Short mmCIF file of C-alpha atoms in Angstrom, two decimals:
data_model
loop_
_atom_site.label_atom_id
_atom_site.label_comp_id
_atom_site.label_asym_id
_atom_site.label_seq_id
_atom_site.Cartn_x
_atom_site.Cartn_y
_atom_site.Cartn_z
CA MET A 1 229.63 -104.24 -146.99
CA TYR A 2 228.08 -107.21 -145.34
CA SER A 3 229.93 -110.39 -144.41
CA LYS A 4 229.15 -113.67 -145.58
CA ASP A 5 227.25 -114.80 -142.61
CA GLU A 6 225.17 -111.81 -143.03
CA LEU A 7 224.29 -112.45 -146.68
CA TYR A 8 223.49 -116.02 -146.01
CA TYR A 9 221.13 -114.85 -143.17
CA ILE A 10 219.65 -112.35 -145.57
CA ALA A 11 219.08 -114.91 -148.08
CA THR A 12 217.61 -117.40 -145.79
CA ASP A 13 215.10 -115.19 -144.14
CA LEU A 14 213.85 -114.06 -147.54
CA LEU A 15 213.35 -117.40 -148.51
CA ARG A 16 211.27 -118.37 -145.74
CA GLN A 17 209.01 -115.62 -146.42
CA LEU A 18 208.81 -116.49 -150.17
CA ILE A 19 207.89 -120.27 -149.19
CA GLN A 20 205.19 -118.97 -146.66
CA THR A 21 203.51 -117.07 -149.61
CA PRO A 22 201.80 -119.06 -152.17
CA SER A 23 202.81 -117.92 -155.67
CA THR A 24 202.00 -120.40 -158.24
CA SER A 25 202.21 -119.28 -161.83
CA ARG A 26 200.11 -116.14 -162.71
CA GLU A 27 199.58 -115.76 -158.73
CA GLU A 28 202.78 -114.22 -157.74
CA GLU A 29 201.12 -111.04 -156.44
CA ARG A 30 202.15 -111.28 -152.97
CA ALA A 31 205.84 -112.59 -153.43
CA ALA A 32 206.46 -109.61 -156.00
CA GLN A 33 205.35 -107.35 -153.31
CA ILE A 34 207.54 -109.13 -150.90
CA LEU A 35 210.25 -108.58 -153.31
CA CYS A 36 209.73 -104.79 -153.78
CA GLU A 37 209.52 -104.14 -150.12
CA THR A 38 212.80 -106.27 -149.72
CA LEU A 39 214.54 -104.13 -152.41
CA ALA A 40 213.79 -100.87 -150.91
CA ARG A 41 214.71 -101.93 -147.53
CA TYR A 42 218.24 -102.22 -148.84
CA ARG A 43 218.02 -99.01 -150.47
CA PHE A 44 217.51 -100.23 -154.08
CA ALA A 45 214.77 -98.72 -156.26
CA PRO A 46 212.04 -101.45 -157.06
CA HIS A 47 210.52 -101.68 -160.53
CA ARG A 48 207.65 -103.72 -161.17
CA ILE A 49 205.64 -104.77 -164.37
CA GLY A 50 203.23 -107.42 -163.75
CA ASN A 51 204.78 -109.78 -161.06
CA ASN A 52 208.04 -109.15 -162.50
CA VAL A 53 210.27 -107.21 -160.02
CA TRP A 54 214.00 -105.83 -160.67
CA THR A 55 216.53 -103.23 -159.65
CA THR A 56 219.87 -101.98 -160.87
CA ALA A 57 223.12 -101.21 -158.81
CA GLY A 58 223.16 -97.69 -159.23
CA ASP A 59 222.76 -95.64 -162.61
CA ILE A 60 223.19 -97.45 -165.93
CA ASP A 61 226.39 -96.35 -167.70
CA THR A 62 225.79 -96.89 -171.43
CA SER A 63 229.48 -97.28 -171.75
CA LYS A 64 229.37 -100.53 -169.83
CA PRO A 65 228.15 -103.83 -170.77
CA THR A 66 225.06 -104.91 -168.71
CA LEU A 67 224.96 -108.21 -166.78
CA LEU A 68 221.68 -109.71 -165.43
CA LEU A 69 221.08 -111.83 -162.62
CA ASN A 70 217.55 -113.66 -162.77
CA SER A 71 215.60 -116.42 -161.38
CA HIS A 72 211.92 -116.83 -160.95
CA ILE A 73 209.51 -116.51 -157.93
CA ASP A 74 206.49 -118.61 -159.33
CA THR A 75 206.20 -122.34 -158.28
CA VAL A 76 204.10 -125.15 -159.63
CA LYS A 77 200.94 -126.39 -157.57
CA PRO A 78 201.69 -128.67 -154.75
CA THR A 79 201.11 -132.32 -155.35
CA THR A 80 198.72 -134.20 -152.77
CA SER A 81 201.71 -136.37 -151.87
CA TRP A 82 203.20 -133.84 -149.51
CA HIS A 83 203.73 -135.00 -145.75
CA ARG A 84 204.61 -131.57 -144.61
CA ASP A 85 202.96 -128.25 -145.08
CA PRO A 86 204.25 -127.05 -148.35
CA PHE A 87 204.23 -123.33 -147.08
CA ALA A 88 205.39 -123.74 -143.64
CA ALA A 89 209.17 -123.20 -144.34
CA ILE A 90 210.08 -126.17 -141.92
CA VAL A 91 213.97 -126.79 -141.02
CA GLU A 92 214.87 -130.10 -140.35
CA GLU A 93 218.22 -131.68 -140.02
CA GLY A 94 219.87 -128.83 -142.12
CA ARG A 95 217.21 -128.82 -144.82
CA LEU A 96 214.65 -126.18 -145.46
CA TYR A 97 211.34 -127.75 -146.86
CA GLY A 98 208.69 -125.90 -148.81
CA LEU A 99 207.28 -125.41 -152.25
CA GLY A 100 209.72 -123.52 -154.54
CA SER A 101 212.55 -124.05 -151.94
CA ASN A 102 214.69 -125.86 -154.51
CA ASP A 103 212.94 -124.37 -157.65
CA ALA A 104 213.84 -121.75 -157.59
CA GLY A 105 213.70 -119.82 -154.46
CA ALA A 106 216.94 -120.64 -153.12
CA SER A 107 218.52 -119.25 -156.54
CA VAL A 108 216.45 -116.14 -156.16
CA VAL A 109 217.79 -115.29 -152.66
CA SER A 110 221.27 -116.55 -153.35
CA LEU A 111 221.37 -114.12 -156.53
CA TRP A 112 220.03 -111.35 -154.52
CA ALA A 113 222.59 -111.74 -151.79
CA ALA A 114 225.21 -111.73 -154.37
CA PHE A 115 223.74 -108.62 -155.92
CA ILE A 116 223.97 -106.88 -152.85
CA HIS A 117 227.64 -107.82 -152.21
CA LEU A 118 228.66 -106.90 -155.90
CA ALA A 119 226.66 -103.58 -155.86
CA ALA A 120 228.78 -102.27 -153.00
CA THR A 121 231.91 -101.89 -155.17
CA GLU A 122 232.62 -100.64 -158.74
CA GLN A 123 232.07 -103.37 -161.16
CA PRO A 124 233.09 -103.32 -164.91
CA TYR A 125 229.50 -103.81 -165.98
CA ASN A 126 225.84 -102.58 -165.08
CA LEU A 127 224.33 -104.96 -163.02
CA VAL A 128 220.54 -105.98 -162.85
CA PHE A 129 218.78 -108.12 -160.54
CA LEU A 130 215.31 -109.57 -161.91
CA ALA A 131 212.86 -111.79 -160.12
CA SER A 132 210.60 -113.03 -162.79
CA ALA A 133 207.05 -114.42 -162.93
CA GLU A 134 205.37 -117.38 -164.93
CA GLU A 135 208.59 -119.33 -165.67
CA GLU A 136 206.97 -122.72 -164.85
CA ILE A 137 204.49 -121.89 -167.83
CA SER A 138 206.64 -120.04 -169.99
CA GLY A 139 203.81 -117.21 -169.66
CA ALA A 140 203.90 -114.00 -171.94
CA ASN A 141 203.74 -111.86 -168.75
CA GLY A 142 206.97 -113.35 -167.32
CA VAL A 143 210.67 -112.63 -168.13
CA ALA A 144 209.91 -111.94 -171.80
CA ARG A 145 207.61 -109.00 -170.72
CA ALA A 146 210.37 -107.74 -168.08
CA LEU A 147 213.22 -107.78 -170.79
CA ASP A 148 211.37 -105.20 -172.69
CA GLU A 149 211.74 -102.75 -169.59
CA LEU A 150 215.38 -103.43 -168.96
CA PRO A 151 218.47 -102.01 -170.45
CA PRO A 152 220.22 -104.06 -173.15
CA VAL A 153 221.67 -106.97 -171.65
CA ASN A 154 225.11 -108.63 -172.77
CA PHE A 155 225.01 -111.65 -170.39
CA ALA A 156 222.91 -113.27 -168.04
CA VAL A 157 223.10 -115.67 -165.07
CA VAL A 158 219.94 -117.79 -164.83
CA GLY A 159 219.31 -119.29 -161.29
CA GLU A 160 217.92 -122.85 -161.45
CA PRO A 161 218.97 -125.96 -159.34
CA THR A 162 222.12 -127.30 -160.98
CA ALA A 163 224.07 -128.13 -158.08
CA MET A 164 226.03 -124.94 -158.92
CA ARG A 165 227.59 -126.61 -162.27
CA PRO A 166 227.34 -124.18 -165.27
CA ALA A 167 224.71 -125.44 -167.69
CA ILE A 168 226.15 -123.96 -171.03
CA CYS A 169 223.40 -125.32 -173.13
CA GLU A 170 219.79 -126.52 -172.75
CA LYS A 171 217.22 -128.07 -174.84
CA GLY A 172 214.40 -126.16 -176.42
CA LEU A 173 210.61 -127.32 -176.31
CA LEU A 174 208.25 -127.98 -178.89
CA VAL A 175 204.74 -129.11 -178.26
CA LEU A 176 202.97 -130.59 -181.17
CA ASP A 177 199.41 -131.19 -181.91
CA CYS A 178 199.25 -134.25 -184.56
CA THR A 179 196.34 -135.77 -186.49
CA THR A 180 195.71 -138.64 -188.59
CA HIS A 181 192.54 -138.94 -190.71
CA GLY A 182 190.54 -141.70 -191.71
CA LYS A 183 186.98 -142.62 -192.72
CA PRO A 184 184.11 -143.34 -190.54
CA GLY A 185 182.44 -146.82 -190.79
CA HIS A 186 180.42 -149.40 -188.79
CA ALA A 187 182.78 -151.30 -186.58
CA ALA A 188 180.67 -154.47 -187.29
CA ARG A 189 181.68 -154.35 -190.73
CA GLU A 190 184.64 -153.94 -193.02
CA GLU A 191 183.88 -150.46 -193.58
CA GLY A 192 186.02 -147.08 -193.06
CA ILE A 193 189.56 -146.16 -192.46
CA ASN A 194 190.60 -146.36 -188.98
CA ALA A 195 192.65 -143.31 -187.91
CA LEU A 196 193.39 -144.77 -184.70
CA TYR A 197 195.34 -147.58 -186.59
CA LYS A 198 196.87 -145.05 -188.77
CA ALA A 199 197.86 -143.17 -185.72
CA THR A 200 199.59 -146.10 -184.11
CA GLU A 201 201.44 -147.04 -187.15
CA THR A 202 202.60 -143.35 -187.41
CA ILE A 203 203.57 -143.21 -183.68
CA GLU A 204 205.82 -146.30 -184.10
CA ARG A 205 207.65 -144.56 -186.82
CA LEU A 206 207.86 -141.40 -184.63
CA ARG A 207 209.35 -143.45 -181.95
CA ARG A 208 212.07 -144.83 -184.12
CA PHE A 209 212.66 -141.71 -185.93
CA GLU A 210 216.13 -139.83 -185.13
CA PHE A 211 217.18 -136.30 -186.05
CA PRO A 212 220.50 -137.03 -187.81
CA LEU A 213 222.39 -133.95 -186.02
CA VAL A 214 223.64 -135.08 -182.41
CA SER A 215 224.69 -132.16 -180.08
CA GLU A 216 228.14 -132.48 -178.43
CA TRP A 217 226.36 -131.26 -175.07
CA LEU A 218 222.71 -131.84 -175.64
CA GLY A 219 222.99 -135.40 -177.35
CA GLN A 220 219.93 -136.26 -179.71
CA VAL A 221 216.61 -134.59 -180.13
CA LYS A 222 214.22 -136.29 -177.83
CA LEU A 223 210.59 -137.14 -179.07
CA THR A 224 208.05 -138.31 -176.73
CA VAL A 225 204.29 -139.21 -177.67
CA THR A 226 202.70 -138.25 -174.40
CA GLN A 227 198.81 -138.14 -175.07
CA ILE A 228 196.17 -139.58 -177.51
CA GLN A 229 192.47 -139.30 -178.13
CA ALA A 230 190.08 -140.87 -180.73
CA GLY A 231 186.72 -142.00 -181.44
CA THR A 232 183.16 -141.00 -180.50
CA GLN A 233 181.48 -144.25 -179.59
CA HIS A 234 182.47 -148.11 -179.60
CA ASN A 235 180.68 -149.13 -182.70
CA VAL A 236 181.83 -146.33 -184.77
CA VAL A 237 185.41 -146.59 -186.92
CA PRO A 238 187.24 -143.29 -185.75
CA ASP A 239 187.99 -140.99 -188.77
CA ARG A 240 190.32 -138.84 -186.68
CA CYS A 241 192.81 -139.61 -184.17
CA ASP A 242 194.86 -136.93 -182.23
CA PHE A 243 197.91 -137.19 -180.12
CA VAL A 244 200.55 -134.92 -178.53
CA VAL A 245 204.47 -134.82 -179.10
CA ASP A 246 206.63 -133.40 -176.44
CA LEU A 247 209.79 -132.67 -178.73
CA ARG A 248 212.96 -131.32 -177.04
CA THR A 249 215.69 -129.98 -179.48
CA ASN A 250 219.06 -129.63 -179.28
CA ASP A 251 221.47 -126.84 -180.35
CA CYS A 252 221.75 -128.14 -183.88
CA TYR A 253 218.05 -127.18 -184.84
CA SER A 254 215.79 -124.10 -184.39
CA ASN A 255 212.19 -125.24 -183.52
CA ALA A 256 210.97 -124.11 -186.77
CA ARG A 257 213.55 -126.22 -188.62
CA ALA A 258 212.66 -129.30 -186.51
CA VAL A 259 208.95 -129.03 -187.51
CA GLU A 260 209.80 -128.77 -191.16
CA ILE A 261 211.96 -131.82 -190.88
CA LEU A 262 209.08 -133.75 -189.37
CA ARG A 263 206.59 -132.63 -192.04
CA GLU A 264 209.14 -133.82 -194.71
CA HIS A 265 209.49 -137.31 -193.20
CA PHE A 266 205.68 -137.52 -192.35
CA PRO A 267 203.77 -135.94 -195.00
CA ASP A 268 200.27 -137.51 -194.06
CA LEU A 269 200.48 -136.37 -190.58
CA THR A 270 199.11 -132.98 -189.71
CA ILE A 271 201.47 -131.37 -187.46
CA THR A 272 200.60 -128.21 -185.66
CA PRO A 273 203.07 -126.63 -183.13
CA ARG A 274 201.57 -124.71 -180.23
CA SER A 275 204.61 -122.17 -180.05
CA LEU A 276 208.01 -121.91 -181.99
CA ARG A 277 209.36 -119.56 -179.28
CA LEU A 278 211.15 -122.07 -176.77
CA ASN A 279 214.20 -122.64 -178.62
CA SER A 280 217.63 -124.34 -177.61
CA SER A 281 220.30 -122.01 -176.24
CA SER A 282 223.77 -122.50 -175.66
CA ILE A 283 227.04 -120.37 -174.99
CA SER A 284 230.82 -120.98 -175.78
CA PRO A 285 232.60 -123.02 -172.99
CA GLN A 286 235.14 -120.24 -173.71
CA HIS A 287 233.05 -117.50 -172.14
CA PRO A 288 234.62 -115.68 -169.18
CA PHE A 289 232.15 -116.86 -166.80
CA VAL A 290 232.38 -120.50 -167.91
CA ARG A 291 236.05 -120.41 -167.65
CA ARG A 292 236.00 -119.05 -164.21
CA ALA A 293 233.69 -121.73 -163.39
CA ILE A 294 235.81 -124.33 -164.76
CA LEU A 295 238.90 -122.99 -162.81
CA THR A 296 236.77 -123.68 -159.37
CA GLY A 297 236.35 -127.26 -160.47
CA ARG A 298 232.71 -127.13 -161.69
CA GLU A 299 232.10 -128.96 -164.94
CA PRO A 300 229.97 -127.46 -167.53
CA PHE A 301 227.10 -129.72 -169.01
CA GLY A 302 224.15 -129.55 -171.29
CA SER A 303 220.94 -129.38 -169.32
CA PRO A 304 217.70 -131.32 -170.91
CA THR A 305 215.18 -129.15 -168.91
CA LEU A 306 213.81 -125.77 -170.13
CA SER A 307 214.25 -122.29 -168.23
CA ASP A 308 213.80 -118.88 -168.96
CA GLN A 309 217.10 -118.85 -170.95
CA ALA A 310 215.00 -119.97 -174.12
CA LEU A 311 213.49 -116.54 -173.99
CA MET A 312 216.72 -114.63 -173.76
CA PRO A 313 218.26 -113.24 -177.00
CA PHE A 314 221.69 -112.93 -175.56
CA PRO A 315 224.16 -115.06 -173.97
CA SER A 316 223.44 -116.73 -170.65
CA VAL A 317 224.25 -119.48 -168.33
CA LYS A 318 221.94 -121.58 -166.04
CA ILE A 319 223.51 -122.09 -162.56
CA GLY A 320 222.07 -122.40 -159.31
CA PRO A 321 221.92 -124.15 -155.96
CA GLY A 322 219.86 -127.41 -155.35
CA GLU A 323 219.22 -130.32 -157.44
CA SER A 324 216.95 -130.59 -160.59
CA SER A 325 215.72 -133.83 -159.36
CA ARG A 326 214.19 -132.29 -156.16
CA SER A 327 212.05 -129.93 -158.46
CA HIS A 328 208.20 -130.53 -158.76
CA THR A 329 208.21 -133.18 -156.16
CA ALA A 330 206.50 -133.56 -152.76
CA ASP A 331 208.68 -132.66 -149.93
CA GLU A 332 210.94 -130.32 -151.86
CA TYR A 333 213.57 -129.04 -150.03
CA ILE A 334 217.08 -127.16 -149.95
CA VAL A 335 219.95 -127.83 -148.08
CA LEU A 336 220.81 -124.57 -146.20
CA ASP A 337 224.57 -125.23 -146.82
CA GLU A 338 223.89 -125.11 -150.58
CA ILE A 339 222.63 -121.31 -150.29
CA ARG A 340 225.80 -120.44 -148.44
CA GLU A 341 228.01 -122.14 -150.95
CA ALA A 342 225.89 -120.53 -153.99
CA ILE A 343 226.38 -117.00 -152.46
CA GLU A 344 230.04 -117.65 -152.15
CA LEU A 345 230.35 -118.83 -155.68
CA TYR A 346 228.25 -116.41 -157.31
CA ILE A 347 230.29 -113.61 -155.98
CA SER A 348 233.61 -115.44 -156.68
CA LEU A 349 232.63 -116.15 -160.37
CA LEU A 350 231.01 -112.48 -160.89
CA ASP A 351 233.04 -109.99 -159.11
CA GLN A 352 235.13 -107.86 -161.67
CA LEU A 353 234.04 -110.12 -164.45
CA GLN A 354 235.06 -108.91 -167.74
CA ILE A 355 232.41 -109.31 -170.52
CA GLU A 356 231.92 -107.92 -173.90
CA LYS A 357 229.63 -105.02 -174.81
CA THR A 358 228.05 -106.52 -177.76
CA SER A 359 225.15 -105.22 -179.99
CA VAL A 360 222.02 -106.93 -178.73
#
């Protein structure tokens, strides 16, 4: 069994390799290969589908529940505002700078180090480690594709930067393409029905609209109009105005129900969801993992940001090193001590954890 210091160095060495290997969404091939080679080097059998890589701690015992450790290896593209090379893995004053260091490379390597430790002793569950792809774009070839290849999962720990606080629920996401319709006419005369004016009136009503059910952990559903487009030229009254709504659902509503409610209240507005699959998720504060976290002084919270939890049809908790506010920013970094803390806490929360083997 490796010491805590050895696990820390295993994790940080791997994180440097991942930072130095560009792996934006749908381009994670080289990072996936590094993970396969790493798993094999530590005598675990690597499995891969697309750019998703996973392994198990020994053979699967069907009489036991299965626990999944998951985080993602893809990153967003670097912005032009970086002052450092985003792929250099630079260490300065106890911080490791690099694209994906915080979101979510530190979670990947901390979960990997915890997996190595937990796999060395008999656990009351089957243990699976999965480094998945396309999380940043909720892609079809990411975690959803990998889950089809895994044994049935009963509980998952999803690594995302939460300062090692357990997010016991997170908001879902709907992107809605909306259209108001009018009638064309000459802008110099009192002709036509201006679809842009109709849209601005509707947008103001949307801004004031509130879904009635408020979540204990996630608060209200959040609706934001983020894009708008209308008109063909300056002297033609626009007969169509298109705009985009970003809707973050709480755990009181399925995405499908949220769309129904908007259509009921805005019957003249054409509303087309791009997808309904990214629903809100939640887990009971009484779950054994959450109760252990609370005993260590970690306060549960509801997360406004989306993760691969939205695609998991089983209980899960989002928890990982780093801060969400650093994600997708220039000069992204992870504090190295955060990785050490994460490994130790993951092990403490997961070692000999008793979870139920429920039907999934």
